[in-house]
Coordinates of C-alpha atoms in Angstrom, one line a residue:
X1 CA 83.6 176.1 74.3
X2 CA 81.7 173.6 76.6
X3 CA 77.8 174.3 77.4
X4 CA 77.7 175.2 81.2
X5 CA 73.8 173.7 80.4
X6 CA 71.6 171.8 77.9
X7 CA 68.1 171.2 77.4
X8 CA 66.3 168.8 75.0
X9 CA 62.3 169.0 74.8
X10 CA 60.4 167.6 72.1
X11 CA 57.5 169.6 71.6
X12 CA 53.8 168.2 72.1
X13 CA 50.3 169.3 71.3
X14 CA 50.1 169.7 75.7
X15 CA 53.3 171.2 76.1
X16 CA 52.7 173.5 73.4
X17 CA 49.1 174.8 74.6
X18 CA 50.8 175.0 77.9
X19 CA 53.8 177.0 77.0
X20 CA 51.7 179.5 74.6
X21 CA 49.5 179.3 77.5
X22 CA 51.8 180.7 79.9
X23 CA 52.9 183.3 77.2
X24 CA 49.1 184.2 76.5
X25 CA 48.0 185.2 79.9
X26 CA 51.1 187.1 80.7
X27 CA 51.0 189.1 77.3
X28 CA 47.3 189.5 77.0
X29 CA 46.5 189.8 80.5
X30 CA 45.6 193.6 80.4
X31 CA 43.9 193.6 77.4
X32 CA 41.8 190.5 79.2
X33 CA 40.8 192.9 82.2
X34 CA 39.7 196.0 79.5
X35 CA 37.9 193.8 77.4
X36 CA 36.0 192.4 80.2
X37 CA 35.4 195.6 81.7
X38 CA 33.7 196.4 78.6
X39 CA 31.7 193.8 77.9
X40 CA 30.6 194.1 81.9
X41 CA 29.6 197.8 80.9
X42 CA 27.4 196.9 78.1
X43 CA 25.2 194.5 80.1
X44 CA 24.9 196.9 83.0
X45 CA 23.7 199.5 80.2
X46 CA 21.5 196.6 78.6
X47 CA 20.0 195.2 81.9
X48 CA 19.4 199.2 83.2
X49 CA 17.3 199.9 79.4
X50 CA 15.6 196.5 79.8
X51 CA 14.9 197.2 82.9
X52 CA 13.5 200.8 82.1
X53 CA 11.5 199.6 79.2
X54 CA 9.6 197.1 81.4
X55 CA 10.7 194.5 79.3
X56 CA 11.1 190.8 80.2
X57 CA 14.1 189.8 82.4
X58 CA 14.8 187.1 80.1
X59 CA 16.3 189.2 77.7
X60 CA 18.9 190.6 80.3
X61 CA 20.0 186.5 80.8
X62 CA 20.1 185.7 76.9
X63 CA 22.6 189.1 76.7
X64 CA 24.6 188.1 79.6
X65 CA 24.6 184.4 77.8
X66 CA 25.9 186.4 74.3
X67 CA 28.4 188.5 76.3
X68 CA 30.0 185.4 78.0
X69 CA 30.1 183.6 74.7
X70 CA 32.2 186.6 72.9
X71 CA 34.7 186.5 76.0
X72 CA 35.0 182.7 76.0
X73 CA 35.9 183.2 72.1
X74 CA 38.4 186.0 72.7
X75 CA 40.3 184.3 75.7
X76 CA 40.1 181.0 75.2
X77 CA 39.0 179.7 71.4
X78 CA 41.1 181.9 69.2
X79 CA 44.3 181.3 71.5
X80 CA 43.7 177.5 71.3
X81 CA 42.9 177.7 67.6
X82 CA 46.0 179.8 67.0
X83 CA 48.2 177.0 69.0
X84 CA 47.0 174.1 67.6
X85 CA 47.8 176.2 63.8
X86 CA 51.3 175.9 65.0
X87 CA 51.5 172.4 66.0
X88 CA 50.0 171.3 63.1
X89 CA 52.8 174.2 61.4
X90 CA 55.6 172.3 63.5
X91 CA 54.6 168.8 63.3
X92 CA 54.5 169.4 59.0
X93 CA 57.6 170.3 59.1
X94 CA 59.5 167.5 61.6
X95 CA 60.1 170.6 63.7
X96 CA 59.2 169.3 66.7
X97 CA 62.7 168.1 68.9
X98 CA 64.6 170.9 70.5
X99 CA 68.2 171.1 71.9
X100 CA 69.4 174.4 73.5
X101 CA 72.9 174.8 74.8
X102 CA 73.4 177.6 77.2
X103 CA 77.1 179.4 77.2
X104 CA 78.3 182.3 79.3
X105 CA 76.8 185.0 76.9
X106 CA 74.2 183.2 74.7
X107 CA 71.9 180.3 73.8
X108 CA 72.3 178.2 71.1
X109 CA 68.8 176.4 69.7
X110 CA 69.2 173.4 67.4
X111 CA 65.6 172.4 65.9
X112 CA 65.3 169.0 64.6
X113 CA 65.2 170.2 61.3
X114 CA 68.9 170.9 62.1
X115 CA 68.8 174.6 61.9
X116 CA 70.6 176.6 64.7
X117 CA 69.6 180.0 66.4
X118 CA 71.8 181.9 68.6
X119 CA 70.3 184.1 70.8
X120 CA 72.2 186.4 73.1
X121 CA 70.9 186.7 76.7
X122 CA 70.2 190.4 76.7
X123 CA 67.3 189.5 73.6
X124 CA 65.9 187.7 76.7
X125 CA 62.7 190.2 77.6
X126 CA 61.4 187.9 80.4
X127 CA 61.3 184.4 82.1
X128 CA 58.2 182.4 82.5
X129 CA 57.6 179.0 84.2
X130 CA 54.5 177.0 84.1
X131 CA 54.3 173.4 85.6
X132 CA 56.4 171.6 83.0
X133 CA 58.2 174.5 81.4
X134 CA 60.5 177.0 81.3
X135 CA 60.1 179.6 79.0
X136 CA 62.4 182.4 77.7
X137 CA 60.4 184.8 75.8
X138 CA 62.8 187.1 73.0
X139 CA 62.8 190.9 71.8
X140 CA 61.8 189.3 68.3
X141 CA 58.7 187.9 69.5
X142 CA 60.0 184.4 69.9
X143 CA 60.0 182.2 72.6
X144 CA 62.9 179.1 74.0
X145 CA 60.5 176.6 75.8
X146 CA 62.8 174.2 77.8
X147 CA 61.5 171.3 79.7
X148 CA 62.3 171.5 83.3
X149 CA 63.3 167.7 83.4
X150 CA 64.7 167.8 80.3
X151 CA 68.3 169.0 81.2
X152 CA 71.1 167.3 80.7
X153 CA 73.4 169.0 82.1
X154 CA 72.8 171.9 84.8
X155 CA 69.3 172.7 85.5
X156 CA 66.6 175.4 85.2
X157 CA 68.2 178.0 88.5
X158 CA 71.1 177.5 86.6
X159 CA 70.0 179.2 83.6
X160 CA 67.7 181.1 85.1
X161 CA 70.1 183.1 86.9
X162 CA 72.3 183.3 84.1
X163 CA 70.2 184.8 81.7
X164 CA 68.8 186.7 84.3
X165 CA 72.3 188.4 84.6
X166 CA 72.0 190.2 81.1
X167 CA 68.4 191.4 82.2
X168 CA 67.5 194.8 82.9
X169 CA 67.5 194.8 86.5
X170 CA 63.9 194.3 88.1
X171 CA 62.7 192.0 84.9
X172 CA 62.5 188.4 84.2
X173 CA 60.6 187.6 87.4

């Protein structure tokens, strides 16, 4: 059976931090708002007992300072660290060259170590797109990056709509 699109990407440090990135912000995103809803709550309760106790405002600005710190390590240092783990992963392993074939009912994902996935479009839980990517994120906690210029044949709205056939209406974006 011929493809009705493929899609070669060989995967970079950038397009990697992009495409977990993408996935990140999506997954975490409501886990982002409660944890900074609570860290916000702690220096209100912090700056309103500083501020009872008569004590200097400094240490209401070195708790704010701490505060920031722990979010910039939760939302942006441990998923950078965790990325760059799976480059490193990736590149030890010659993993790093991609080809997917898209066919009326699945996908087929050749890594350059020559092994071969197939994935069935209705594993497809969502579809992402950052500036370089398009990303197919799986039931199995996986994820197809594809390069938006690296088709060969057919394009991105071509597989896009496909796959977004087998998706429970209202998903995949």
């Amino acid at each position: 059976m011929e493809p009705i699109a493929e899609n070669k990407v060989t995967i970079t440090k950038k397009l990697l931090l992009e495409g977990r990135g993408r996935i990140f912000r999506d997954v975490n995103r409501r886990l982002y708002k409660r944890v900074f809803l609570v860290l916000a709550g702690v220096w209100l309760l912090t700056l309103i007992v500083t501020l009872a106790a008569r004590l200097t405002k400094f240490y209401v600005i070195w708790e704010l300072v701490v505060i920031l710190a722990v979010a910039l390590w939760l939302c942006v240092y441990i998923p950078r660290d965790k990325t760059k783990r799976a480059f490193r992963n990736l590149e030890g392993r010659g993993d790093l060259s991609r080809v997917t074939r898209f066919y009326g009912d699945h996908m087929e994902v050749t890594s350059g170590g020559g092994s071969v996935t197939d994935i069935p479009y209705g594993q497809v839980k969502e579809i992402l797109q950052s500036r370089r990517l398009l990303i197919l994120t799986c039931e199995n906690n996986t994820a197809v990056m594809l390069a938006l210029d690296g088709f060969t044949s057919g394009d991105a709205e071509l597989v896009m709509n496909t796959v977004r056939k087998a998706l429970p209406s209202g998903e995949g974006q």
